[in-house]
JSON list of C-alpha atoms in Angstrom, two decimals:
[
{"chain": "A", "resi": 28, "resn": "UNK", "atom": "CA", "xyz": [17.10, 28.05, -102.26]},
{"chain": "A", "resi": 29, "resn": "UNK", "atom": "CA", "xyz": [19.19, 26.22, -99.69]},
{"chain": "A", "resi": 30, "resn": "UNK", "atom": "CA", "xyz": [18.82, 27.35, -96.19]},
{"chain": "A", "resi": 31, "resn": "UNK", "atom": "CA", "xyz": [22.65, 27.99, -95.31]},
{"chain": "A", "resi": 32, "resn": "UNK", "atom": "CA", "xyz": [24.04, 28.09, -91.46]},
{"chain": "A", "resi": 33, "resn": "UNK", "atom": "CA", "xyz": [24.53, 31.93, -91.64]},
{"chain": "A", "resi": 34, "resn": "UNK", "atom": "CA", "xyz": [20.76, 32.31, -92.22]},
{"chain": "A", "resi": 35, "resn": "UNK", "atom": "CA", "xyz": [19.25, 29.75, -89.92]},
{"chain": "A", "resi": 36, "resn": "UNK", "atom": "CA", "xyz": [21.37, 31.69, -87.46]},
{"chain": "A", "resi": 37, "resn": "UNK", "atom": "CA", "xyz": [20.66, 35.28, -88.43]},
{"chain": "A", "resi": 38, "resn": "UNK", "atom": "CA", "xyz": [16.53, 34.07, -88.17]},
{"chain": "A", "resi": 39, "resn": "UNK", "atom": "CA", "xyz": [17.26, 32.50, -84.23]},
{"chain": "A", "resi": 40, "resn": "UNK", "atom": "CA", "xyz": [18.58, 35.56, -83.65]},
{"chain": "A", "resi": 41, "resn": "UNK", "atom": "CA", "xyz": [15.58, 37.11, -84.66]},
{"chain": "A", "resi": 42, "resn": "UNK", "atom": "CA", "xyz": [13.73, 35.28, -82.04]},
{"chain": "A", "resi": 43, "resn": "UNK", "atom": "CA", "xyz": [15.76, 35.52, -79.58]},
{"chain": "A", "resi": 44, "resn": "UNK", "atom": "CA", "xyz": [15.56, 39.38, -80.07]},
{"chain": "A", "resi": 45, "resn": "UNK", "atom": "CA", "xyz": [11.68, 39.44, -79.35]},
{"chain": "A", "resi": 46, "resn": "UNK", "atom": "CA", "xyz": [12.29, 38.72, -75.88]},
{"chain": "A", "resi": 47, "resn": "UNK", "atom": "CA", "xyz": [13.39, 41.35, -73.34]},
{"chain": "A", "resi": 48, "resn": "UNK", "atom": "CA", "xyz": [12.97, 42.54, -70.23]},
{"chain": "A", "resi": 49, "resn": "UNK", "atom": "CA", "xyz": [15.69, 42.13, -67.53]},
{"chain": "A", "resi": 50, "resn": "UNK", "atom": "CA", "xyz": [17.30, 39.01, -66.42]},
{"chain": "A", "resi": 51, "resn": "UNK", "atom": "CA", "xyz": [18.12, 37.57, -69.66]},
{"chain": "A", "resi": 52, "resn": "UNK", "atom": "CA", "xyz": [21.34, 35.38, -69.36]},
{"chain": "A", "resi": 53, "resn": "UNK", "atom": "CA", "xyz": [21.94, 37.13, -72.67]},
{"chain": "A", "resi": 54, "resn": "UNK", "atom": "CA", "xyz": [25.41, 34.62, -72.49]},
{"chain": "A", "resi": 55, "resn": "UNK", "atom": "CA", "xyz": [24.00, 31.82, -70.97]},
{"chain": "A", "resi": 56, "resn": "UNK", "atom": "CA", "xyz": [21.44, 31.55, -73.80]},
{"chain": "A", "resi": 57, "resn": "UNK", "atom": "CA", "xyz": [23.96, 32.48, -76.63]},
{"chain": "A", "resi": 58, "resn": "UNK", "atom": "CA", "xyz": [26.23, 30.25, -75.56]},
{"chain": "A", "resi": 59, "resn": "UNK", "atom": "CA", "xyz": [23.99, 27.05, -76.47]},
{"chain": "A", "resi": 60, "resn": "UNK", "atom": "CA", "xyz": [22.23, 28.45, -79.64]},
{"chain": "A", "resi": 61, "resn": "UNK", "atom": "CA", "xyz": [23.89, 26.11, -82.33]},
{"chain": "A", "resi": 62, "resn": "UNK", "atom": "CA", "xyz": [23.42, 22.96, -79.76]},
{"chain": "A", "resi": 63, "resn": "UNK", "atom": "CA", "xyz": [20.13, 23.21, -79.45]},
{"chain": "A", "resi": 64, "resn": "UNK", "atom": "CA", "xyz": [19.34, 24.06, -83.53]},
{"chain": "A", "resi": 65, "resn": "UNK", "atom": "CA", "xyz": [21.06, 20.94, -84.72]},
{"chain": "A", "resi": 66, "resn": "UNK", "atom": "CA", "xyz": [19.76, 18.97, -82.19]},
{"chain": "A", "resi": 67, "resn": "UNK", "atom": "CA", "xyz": [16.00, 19.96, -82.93]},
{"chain": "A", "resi": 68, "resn": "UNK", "atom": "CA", "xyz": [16.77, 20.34, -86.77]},
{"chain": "A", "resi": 69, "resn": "UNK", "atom": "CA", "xyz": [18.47, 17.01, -87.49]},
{"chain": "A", "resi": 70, "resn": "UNK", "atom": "CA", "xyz": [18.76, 14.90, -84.74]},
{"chain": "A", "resi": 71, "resn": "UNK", "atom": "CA", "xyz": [16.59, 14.38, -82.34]},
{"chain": "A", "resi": 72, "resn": "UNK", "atom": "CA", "xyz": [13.07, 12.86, -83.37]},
{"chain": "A", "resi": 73, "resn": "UNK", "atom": "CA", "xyz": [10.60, 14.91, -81.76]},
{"chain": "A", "resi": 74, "resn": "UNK", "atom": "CA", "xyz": [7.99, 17.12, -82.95]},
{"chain": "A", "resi": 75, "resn": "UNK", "atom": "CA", "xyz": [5.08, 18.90, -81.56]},
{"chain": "A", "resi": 76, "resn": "UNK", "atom": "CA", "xyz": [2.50, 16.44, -82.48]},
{"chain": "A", "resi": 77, "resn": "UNK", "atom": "CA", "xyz": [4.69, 13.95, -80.92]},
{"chain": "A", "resi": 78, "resn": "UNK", "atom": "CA", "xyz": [4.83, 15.41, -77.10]},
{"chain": "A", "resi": 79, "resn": "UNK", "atom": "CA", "xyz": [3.08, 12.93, -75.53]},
{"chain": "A", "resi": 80, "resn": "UNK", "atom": "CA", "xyz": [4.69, 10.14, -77.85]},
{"chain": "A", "resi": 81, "resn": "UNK", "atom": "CA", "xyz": [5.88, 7.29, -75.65]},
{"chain": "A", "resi": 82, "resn": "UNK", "atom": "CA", "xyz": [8.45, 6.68, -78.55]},
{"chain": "A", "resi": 83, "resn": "UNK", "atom": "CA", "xyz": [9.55, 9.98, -78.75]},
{"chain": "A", "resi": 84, "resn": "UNK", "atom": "CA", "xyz": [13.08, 11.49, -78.06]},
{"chain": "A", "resi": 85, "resn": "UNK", "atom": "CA", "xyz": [13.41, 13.42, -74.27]},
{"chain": "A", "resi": 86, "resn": "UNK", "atom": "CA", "xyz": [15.88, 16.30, -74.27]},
{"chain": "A", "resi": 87, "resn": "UNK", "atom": "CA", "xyz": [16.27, 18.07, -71.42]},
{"chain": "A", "resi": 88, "resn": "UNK", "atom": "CA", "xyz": [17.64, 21.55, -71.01]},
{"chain": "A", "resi": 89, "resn": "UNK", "atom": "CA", "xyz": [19.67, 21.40, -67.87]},
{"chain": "A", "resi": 90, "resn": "UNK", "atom": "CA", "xyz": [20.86, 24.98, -68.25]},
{"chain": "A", "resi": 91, "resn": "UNK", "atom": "CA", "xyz": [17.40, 26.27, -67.94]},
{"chain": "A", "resi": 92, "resn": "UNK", "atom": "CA", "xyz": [18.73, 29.47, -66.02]},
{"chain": "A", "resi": 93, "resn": "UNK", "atom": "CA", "xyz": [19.39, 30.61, -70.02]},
{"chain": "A", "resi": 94, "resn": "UNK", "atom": "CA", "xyz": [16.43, 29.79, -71.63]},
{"chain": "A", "resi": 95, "resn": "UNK", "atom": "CA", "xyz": [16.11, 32.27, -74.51]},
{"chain": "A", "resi": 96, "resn": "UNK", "atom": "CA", "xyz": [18.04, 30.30, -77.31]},
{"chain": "A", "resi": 97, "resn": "UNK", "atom": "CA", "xyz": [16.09, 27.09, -76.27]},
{"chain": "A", "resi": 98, "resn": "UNK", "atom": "CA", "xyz": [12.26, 29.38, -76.51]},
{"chain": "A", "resi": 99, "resn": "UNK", "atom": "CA", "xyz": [13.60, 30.42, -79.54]},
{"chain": "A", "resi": 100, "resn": "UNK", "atom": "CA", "xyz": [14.04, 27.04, -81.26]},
{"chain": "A", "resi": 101, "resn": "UNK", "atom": "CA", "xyz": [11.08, 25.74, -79.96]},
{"chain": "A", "resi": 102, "resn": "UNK", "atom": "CA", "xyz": [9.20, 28.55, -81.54]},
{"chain": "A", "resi": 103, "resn": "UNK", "atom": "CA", "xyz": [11.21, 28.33, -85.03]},
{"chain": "A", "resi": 104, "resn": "UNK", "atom": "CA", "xyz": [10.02, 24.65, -84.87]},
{"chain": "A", "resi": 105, "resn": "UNK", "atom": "CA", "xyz": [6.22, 25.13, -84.12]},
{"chain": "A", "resi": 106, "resn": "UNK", "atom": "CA", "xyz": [6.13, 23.82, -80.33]},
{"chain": "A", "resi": 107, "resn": "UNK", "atom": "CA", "xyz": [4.89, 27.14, -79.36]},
{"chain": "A", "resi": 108, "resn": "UNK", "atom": "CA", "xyz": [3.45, 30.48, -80.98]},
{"chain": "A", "resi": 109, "resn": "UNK", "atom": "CA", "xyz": [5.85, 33.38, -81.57]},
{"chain": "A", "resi": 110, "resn": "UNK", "atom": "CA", "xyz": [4.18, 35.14, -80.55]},
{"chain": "A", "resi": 111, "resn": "UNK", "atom": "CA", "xyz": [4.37, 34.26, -77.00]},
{"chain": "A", "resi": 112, "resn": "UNK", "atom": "CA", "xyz": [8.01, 35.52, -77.18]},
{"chain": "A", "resi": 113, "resn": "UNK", "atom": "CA", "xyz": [7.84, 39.07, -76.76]},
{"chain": "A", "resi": 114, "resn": "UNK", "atom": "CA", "xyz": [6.35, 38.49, -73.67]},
{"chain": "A", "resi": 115, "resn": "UNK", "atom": "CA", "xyz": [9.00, 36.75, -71.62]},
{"chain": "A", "resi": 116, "resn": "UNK", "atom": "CA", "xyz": [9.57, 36.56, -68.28]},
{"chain": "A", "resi": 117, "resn": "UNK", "atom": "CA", "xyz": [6.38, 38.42, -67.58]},
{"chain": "A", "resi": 118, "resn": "UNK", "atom": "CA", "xyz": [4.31, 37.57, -64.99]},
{"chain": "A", "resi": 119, "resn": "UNK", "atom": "CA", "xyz": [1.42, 36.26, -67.21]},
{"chain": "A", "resi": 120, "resn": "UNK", "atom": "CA", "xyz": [3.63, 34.45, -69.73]},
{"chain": "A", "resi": 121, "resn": "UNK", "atom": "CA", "xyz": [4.04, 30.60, -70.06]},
{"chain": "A", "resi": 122, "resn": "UNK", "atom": "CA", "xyz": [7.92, 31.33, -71.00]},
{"chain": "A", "resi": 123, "resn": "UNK", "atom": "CA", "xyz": [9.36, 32.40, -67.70]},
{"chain": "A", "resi": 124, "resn": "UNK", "atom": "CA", "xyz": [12.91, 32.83, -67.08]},
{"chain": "A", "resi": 125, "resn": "UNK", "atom": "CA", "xyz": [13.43, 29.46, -66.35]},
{"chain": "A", "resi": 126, "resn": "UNK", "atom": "CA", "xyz": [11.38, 26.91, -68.79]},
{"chain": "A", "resi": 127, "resn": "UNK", "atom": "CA", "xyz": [7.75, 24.97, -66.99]},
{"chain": "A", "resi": 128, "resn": "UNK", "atom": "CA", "xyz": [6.82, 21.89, -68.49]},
{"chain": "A", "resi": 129, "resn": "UNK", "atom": "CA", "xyz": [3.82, 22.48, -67.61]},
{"chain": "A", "resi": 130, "resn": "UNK", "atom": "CA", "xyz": [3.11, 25.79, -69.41]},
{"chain": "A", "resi": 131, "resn": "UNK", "atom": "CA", "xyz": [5.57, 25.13, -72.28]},
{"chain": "A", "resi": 132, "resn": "UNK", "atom": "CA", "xyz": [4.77, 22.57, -74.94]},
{"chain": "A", "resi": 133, "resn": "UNK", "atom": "CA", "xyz": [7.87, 19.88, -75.66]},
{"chain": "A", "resi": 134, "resn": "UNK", "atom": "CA", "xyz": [9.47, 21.00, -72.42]},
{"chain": "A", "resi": 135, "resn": "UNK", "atom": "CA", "xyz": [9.84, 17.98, -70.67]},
{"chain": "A", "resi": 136, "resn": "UNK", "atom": "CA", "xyz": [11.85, 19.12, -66.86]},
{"chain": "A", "resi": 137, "resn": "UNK", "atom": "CA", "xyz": [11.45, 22.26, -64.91]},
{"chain": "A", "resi": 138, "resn": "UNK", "atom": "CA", "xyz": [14.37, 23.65, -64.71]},
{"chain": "A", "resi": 139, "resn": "UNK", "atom": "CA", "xyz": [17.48, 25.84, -63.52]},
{"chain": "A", "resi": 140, "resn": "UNK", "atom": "CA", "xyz": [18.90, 25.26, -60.83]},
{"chain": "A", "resi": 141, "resn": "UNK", "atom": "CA", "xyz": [22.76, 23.21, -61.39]},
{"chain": "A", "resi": 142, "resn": "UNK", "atom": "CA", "xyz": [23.07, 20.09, -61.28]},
{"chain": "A", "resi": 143, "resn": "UNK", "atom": "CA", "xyz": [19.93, 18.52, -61.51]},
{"chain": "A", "resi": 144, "resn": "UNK", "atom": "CA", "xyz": [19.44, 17.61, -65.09]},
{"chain": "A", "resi": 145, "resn": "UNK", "atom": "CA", "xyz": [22.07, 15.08, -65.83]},
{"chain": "A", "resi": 146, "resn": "UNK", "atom": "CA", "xyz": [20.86, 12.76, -62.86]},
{"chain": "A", "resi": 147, "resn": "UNK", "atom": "CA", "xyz": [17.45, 13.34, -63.73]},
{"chain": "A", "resi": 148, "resn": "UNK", "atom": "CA", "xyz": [18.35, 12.34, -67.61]},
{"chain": "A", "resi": 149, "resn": "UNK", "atom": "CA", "xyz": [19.88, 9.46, -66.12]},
{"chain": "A", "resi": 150, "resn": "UNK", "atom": "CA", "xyz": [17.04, 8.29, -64.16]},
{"chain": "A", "resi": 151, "resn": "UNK", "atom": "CA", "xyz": [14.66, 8.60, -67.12]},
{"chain": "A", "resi": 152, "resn": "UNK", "atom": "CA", "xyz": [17.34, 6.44, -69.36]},
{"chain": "A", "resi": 153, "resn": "UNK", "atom": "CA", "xyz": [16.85, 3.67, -66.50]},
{"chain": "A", "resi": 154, "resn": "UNK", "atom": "CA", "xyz": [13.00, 4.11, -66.89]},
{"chain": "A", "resi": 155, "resn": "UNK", "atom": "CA", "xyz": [12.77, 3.95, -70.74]},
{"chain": "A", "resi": 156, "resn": "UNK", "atom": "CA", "xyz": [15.05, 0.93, -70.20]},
{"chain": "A", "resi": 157, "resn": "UNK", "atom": "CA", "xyz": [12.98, -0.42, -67.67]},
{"chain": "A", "resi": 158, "resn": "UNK", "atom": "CA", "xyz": [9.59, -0.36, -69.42]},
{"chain": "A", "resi": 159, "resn": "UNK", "atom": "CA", "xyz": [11.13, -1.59, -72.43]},
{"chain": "A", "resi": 160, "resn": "UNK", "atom": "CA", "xyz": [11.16, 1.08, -74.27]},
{"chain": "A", "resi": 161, "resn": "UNK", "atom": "CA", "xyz": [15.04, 1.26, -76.09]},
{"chain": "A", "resi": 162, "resn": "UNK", "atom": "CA", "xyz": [14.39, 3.30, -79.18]},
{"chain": "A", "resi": 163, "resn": "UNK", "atom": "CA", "xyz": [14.15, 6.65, -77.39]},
{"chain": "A", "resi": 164, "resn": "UNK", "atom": "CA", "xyz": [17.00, 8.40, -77.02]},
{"chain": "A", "resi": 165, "resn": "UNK", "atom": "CA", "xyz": [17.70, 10.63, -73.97]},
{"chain": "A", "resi": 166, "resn": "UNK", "atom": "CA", "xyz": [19.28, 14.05, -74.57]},
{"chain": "A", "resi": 167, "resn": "UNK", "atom": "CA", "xyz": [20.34, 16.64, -71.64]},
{"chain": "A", "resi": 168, "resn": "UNK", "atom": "CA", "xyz": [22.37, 20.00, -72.01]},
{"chain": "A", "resi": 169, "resn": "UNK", "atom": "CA", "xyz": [24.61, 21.08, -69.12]},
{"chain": "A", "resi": 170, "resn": "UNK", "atom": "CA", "xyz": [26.54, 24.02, -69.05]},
{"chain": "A", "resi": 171, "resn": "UNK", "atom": "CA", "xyz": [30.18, 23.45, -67.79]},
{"chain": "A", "resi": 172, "resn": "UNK", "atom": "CA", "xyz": [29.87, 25.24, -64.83]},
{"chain": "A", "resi": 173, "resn": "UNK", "atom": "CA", "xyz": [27.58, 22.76, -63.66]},
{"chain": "A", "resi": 174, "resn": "UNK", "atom": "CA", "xyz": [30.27, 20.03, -63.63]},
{"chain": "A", "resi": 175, "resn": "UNK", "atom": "CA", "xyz": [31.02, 21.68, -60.46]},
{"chain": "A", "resi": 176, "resn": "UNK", "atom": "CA", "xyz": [28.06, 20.36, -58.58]},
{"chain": "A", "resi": 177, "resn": "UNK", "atom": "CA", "xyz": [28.78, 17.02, -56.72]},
{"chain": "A", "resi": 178, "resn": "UNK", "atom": "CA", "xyz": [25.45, 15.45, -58.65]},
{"chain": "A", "resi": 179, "resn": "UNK", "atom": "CA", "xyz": [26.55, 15.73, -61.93]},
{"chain": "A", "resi": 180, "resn": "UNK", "atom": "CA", "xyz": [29.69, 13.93, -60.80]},
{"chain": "A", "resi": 181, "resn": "UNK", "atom": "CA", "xyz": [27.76, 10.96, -59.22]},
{"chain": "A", "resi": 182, "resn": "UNK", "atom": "CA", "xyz": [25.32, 10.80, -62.57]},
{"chain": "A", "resi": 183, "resn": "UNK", "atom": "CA", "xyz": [28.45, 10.36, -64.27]},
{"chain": "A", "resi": 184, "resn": "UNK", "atom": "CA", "xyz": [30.17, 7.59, -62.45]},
{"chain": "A", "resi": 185, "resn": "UNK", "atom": "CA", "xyz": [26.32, 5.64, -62.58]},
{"chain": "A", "resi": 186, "resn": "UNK", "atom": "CA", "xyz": [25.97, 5.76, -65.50]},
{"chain": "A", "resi": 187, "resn": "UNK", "atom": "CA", "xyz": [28.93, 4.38, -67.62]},
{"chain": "A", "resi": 188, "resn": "UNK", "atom": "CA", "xyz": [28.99, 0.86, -65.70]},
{"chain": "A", "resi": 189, "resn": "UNK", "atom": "CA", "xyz": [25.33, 0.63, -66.44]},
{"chain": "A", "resi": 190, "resn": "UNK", "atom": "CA", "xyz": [25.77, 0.88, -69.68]},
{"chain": "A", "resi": 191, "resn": "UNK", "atom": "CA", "xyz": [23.17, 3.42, -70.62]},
{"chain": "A", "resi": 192, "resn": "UNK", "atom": "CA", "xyz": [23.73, 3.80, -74.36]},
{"chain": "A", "resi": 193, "resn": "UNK", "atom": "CA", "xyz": [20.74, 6.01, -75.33]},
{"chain": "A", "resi": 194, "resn": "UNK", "atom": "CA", "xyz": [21.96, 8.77, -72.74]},
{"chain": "A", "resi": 195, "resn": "UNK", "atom": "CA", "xyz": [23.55, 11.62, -74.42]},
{"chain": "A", "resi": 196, "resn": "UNK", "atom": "CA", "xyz": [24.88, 14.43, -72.82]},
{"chain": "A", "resi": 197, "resn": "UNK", "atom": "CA", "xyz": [25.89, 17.96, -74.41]},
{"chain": "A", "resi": 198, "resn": "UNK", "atom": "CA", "xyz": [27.98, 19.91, -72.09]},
{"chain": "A", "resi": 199, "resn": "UNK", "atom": "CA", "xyz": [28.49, 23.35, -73.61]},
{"chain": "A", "resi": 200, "resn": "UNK", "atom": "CA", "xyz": [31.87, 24.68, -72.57]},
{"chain": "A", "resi": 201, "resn": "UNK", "atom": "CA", "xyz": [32.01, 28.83, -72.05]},
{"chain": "A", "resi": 202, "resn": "UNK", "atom": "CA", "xyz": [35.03, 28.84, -69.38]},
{"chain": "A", "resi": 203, "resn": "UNK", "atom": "CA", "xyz": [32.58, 29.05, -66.76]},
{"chain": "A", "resi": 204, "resn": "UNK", "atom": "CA", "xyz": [33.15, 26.42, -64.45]},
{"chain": "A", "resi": 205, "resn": "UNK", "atom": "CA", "xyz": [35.25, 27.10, -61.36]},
{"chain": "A", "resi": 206, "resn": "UNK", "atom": "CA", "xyz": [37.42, 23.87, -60.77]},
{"chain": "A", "resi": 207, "resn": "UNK", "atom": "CA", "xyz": [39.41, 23.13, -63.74]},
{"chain": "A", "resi": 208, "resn": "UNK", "atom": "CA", "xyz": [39.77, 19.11, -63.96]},
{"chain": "A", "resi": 209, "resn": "UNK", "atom": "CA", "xyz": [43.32, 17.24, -65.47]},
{"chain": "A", "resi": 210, "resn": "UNK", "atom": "CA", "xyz": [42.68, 16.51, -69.21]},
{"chain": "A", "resi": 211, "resn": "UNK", "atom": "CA", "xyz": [39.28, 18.67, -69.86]},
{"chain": "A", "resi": 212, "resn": "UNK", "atom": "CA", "xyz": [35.95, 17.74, -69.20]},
{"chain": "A", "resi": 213, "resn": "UNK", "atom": "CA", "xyz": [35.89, 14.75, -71.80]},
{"chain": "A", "resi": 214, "resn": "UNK", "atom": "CA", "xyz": [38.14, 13.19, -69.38]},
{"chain": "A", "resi": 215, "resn": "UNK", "atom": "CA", "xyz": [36.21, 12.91, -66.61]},
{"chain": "A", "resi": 216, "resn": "UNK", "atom": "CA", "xyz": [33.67, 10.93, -68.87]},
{"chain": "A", "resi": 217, "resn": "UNK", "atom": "CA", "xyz": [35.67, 8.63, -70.60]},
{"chain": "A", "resi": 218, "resn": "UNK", "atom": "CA", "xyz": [37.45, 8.04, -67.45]},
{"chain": "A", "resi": 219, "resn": "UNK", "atom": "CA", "xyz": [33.49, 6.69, -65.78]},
{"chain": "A", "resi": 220, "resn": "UNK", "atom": "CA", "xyz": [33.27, 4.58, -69.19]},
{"chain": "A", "resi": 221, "resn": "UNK", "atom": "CA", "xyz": [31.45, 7.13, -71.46]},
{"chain": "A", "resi": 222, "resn": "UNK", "atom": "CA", "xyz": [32.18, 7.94, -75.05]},
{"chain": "A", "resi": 223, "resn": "UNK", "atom": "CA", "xyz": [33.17, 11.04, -75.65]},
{"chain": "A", "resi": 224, "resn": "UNK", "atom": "CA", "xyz": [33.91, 13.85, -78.12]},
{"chain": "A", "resi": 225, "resn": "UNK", "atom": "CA", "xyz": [35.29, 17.41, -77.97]},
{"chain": "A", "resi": 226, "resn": "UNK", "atom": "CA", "xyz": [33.92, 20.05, -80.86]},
{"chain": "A", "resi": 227, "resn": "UNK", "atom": "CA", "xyz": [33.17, 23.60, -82.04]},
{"chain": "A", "resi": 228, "resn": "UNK", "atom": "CA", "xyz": [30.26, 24.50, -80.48]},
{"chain": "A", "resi": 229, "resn": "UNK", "atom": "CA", "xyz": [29.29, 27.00, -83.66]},
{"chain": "A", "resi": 230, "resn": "UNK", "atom": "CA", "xyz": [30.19, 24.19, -86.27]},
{"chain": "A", "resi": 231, "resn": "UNK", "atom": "CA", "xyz": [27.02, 22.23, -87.22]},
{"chain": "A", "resi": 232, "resn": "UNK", "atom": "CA", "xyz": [28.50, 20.27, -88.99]},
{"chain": "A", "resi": 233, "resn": "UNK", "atom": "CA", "xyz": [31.12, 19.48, -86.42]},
{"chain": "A", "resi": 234, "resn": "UNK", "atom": "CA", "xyz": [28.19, 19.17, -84.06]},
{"chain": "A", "resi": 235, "resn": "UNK", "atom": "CA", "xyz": [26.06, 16.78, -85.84]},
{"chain": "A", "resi": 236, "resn": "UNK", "atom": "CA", "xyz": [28.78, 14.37, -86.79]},
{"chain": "A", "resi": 237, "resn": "UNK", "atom": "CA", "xyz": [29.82, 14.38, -83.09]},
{"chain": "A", "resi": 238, "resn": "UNK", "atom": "CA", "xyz": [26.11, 13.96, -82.21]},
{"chain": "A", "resi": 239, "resn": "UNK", "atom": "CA", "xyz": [25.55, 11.03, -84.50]},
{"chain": "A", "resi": 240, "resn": "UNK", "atom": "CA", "xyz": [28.59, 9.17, -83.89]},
{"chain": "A", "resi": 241, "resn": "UNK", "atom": "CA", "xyz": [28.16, 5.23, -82.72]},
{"chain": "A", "resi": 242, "resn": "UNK", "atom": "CA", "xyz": [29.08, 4.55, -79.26]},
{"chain": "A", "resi": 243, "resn": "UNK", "atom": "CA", "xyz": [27.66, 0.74, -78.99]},
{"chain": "A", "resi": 244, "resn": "UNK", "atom": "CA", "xyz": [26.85, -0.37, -75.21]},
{"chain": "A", "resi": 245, "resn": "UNK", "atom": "CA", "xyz": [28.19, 3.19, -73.84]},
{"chain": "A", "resi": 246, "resn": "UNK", "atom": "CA", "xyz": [26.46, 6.55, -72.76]},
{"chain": "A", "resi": 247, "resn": "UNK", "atom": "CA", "xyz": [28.11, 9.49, -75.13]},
{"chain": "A", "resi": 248, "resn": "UNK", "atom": "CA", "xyz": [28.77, 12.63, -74.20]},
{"chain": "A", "resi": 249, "resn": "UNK", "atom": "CA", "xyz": [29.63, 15.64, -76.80]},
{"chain": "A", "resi": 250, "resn": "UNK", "atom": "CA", "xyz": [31.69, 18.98, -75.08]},
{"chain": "A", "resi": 251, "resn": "UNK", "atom": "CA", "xyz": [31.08, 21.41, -77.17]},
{"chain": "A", "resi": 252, "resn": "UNK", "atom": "CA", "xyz": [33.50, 24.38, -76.83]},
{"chain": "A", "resi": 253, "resn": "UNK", "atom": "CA", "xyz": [32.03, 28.00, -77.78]},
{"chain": "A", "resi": 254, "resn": "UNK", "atom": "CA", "xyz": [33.70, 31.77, -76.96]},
{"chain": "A", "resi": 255, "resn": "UNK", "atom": "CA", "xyz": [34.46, 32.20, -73.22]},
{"chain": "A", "resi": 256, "resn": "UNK", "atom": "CA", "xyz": [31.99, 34.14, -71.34]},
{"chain": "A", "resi": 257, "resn": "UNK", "atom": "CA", "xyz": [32.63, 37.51, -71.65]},
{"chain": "A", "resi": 258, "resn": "UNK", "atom": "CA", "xyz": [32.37, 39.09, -67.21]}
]
């Protein structure tokens, strides 16, 4: 029987429904669901026997401030146990409200706080690069609201004139941000030399072409547009 989208989503859900407790980002987490499934189910080549795989992919979750969606994938996947999940964000669990690479297997930043992802994904492009290593790609998620911060912005303009092709970046677009920018967010990438596409952040397929799509000698970012977040 063919697993269909509708399924693989009603079973995340599922996950993501073992975890309570208060401070959830219910929206935050929501809001990057289908980004992170197709990401970890057809893209990126990582796996848990592969965490400490020089070759492997890195994705890092910027947004870590949501990290529900990204705790469930990693469960539906096998990185951790789930049943670790109904335990979140309690003081004795490994998933806390924002994700520890150090407690969390496949995790590879701390974080959650805006605007430090994308430079940090930048700096370990440079460092793959620099010890030879150009198979692995490098993946980050950033919500849009984090375009506002001044980092993200300098990250940006670095690296499209150094040409770091295996740098991807997702930014998943929920109306957040607070300084709306001439053109849409694509712009300000393709403007600092990137490649970039704008999608449905529900479609998979939509997502996965956009994912895969060749951008020779230039970093690539996908915006992926989902349902504005509700106040």
């Amino acid at each position: 029987m063919a697993i269909t989208e509708a399924s693989v989503k009603e079973r995340l859900s599922e996950l993501m429904g073992l975890m309570t407790g208060d401070e959830k980002h219910g929206p935050a987490a929501t809001s990057t669901l289908d980004v992170l499934w197709v990401l970890y189910d057809r893209v990126l080549r990582v796996a848990p026997e592969r965490v400490a795989d020089p070759g492997r992919d890195r994705f890092l979750l910027s947004k870590g401030h949501g990290p529900m969606a990204y705790y469930a994938v990693l469960a539906a996947k096998g990185f951790v146990p789930e049943e670790w999940l109904p335990g979140f964000g309690a003081y004795e669990s490994p998933l806390g409200h924002h994700p520890d690479r150090t407690l969390v297997p496949g995790v590879e930043i701390g974080s959650g706080s805006l605007g430090h992802g994308l430079p940090i994904a930048v700096g370990t492009a440079l460092g793959l690069r620099a010890q030879g290593l150009d198979d692995p790609a490098v993946w980050v998620l950033v919500g849009d609201a984090e375009m506002d911060e001044g980092s993200n912005h300098e990250a940006v303009a670095f690296a499209g004139p150094a040409g770091l092709e295996r740098l991807h970046t997702v930014v998943v677009d929920n109306a957040s941000a607070s300084h709306a920018r001439p053109g849409g967010i694509a712009a300000r990438f393709e403007a600092a030399g990137w490649s970039a596409v704008t999608v449905d952040g529900r479609d998979h397929e939509a997502l996965y072409d956009a994912f895969t799509a060749p951008h020779p000698g230039r970093p690539h970012v996908v915006v992926a547009q989902v349902e504005a977040k509700s106040s």
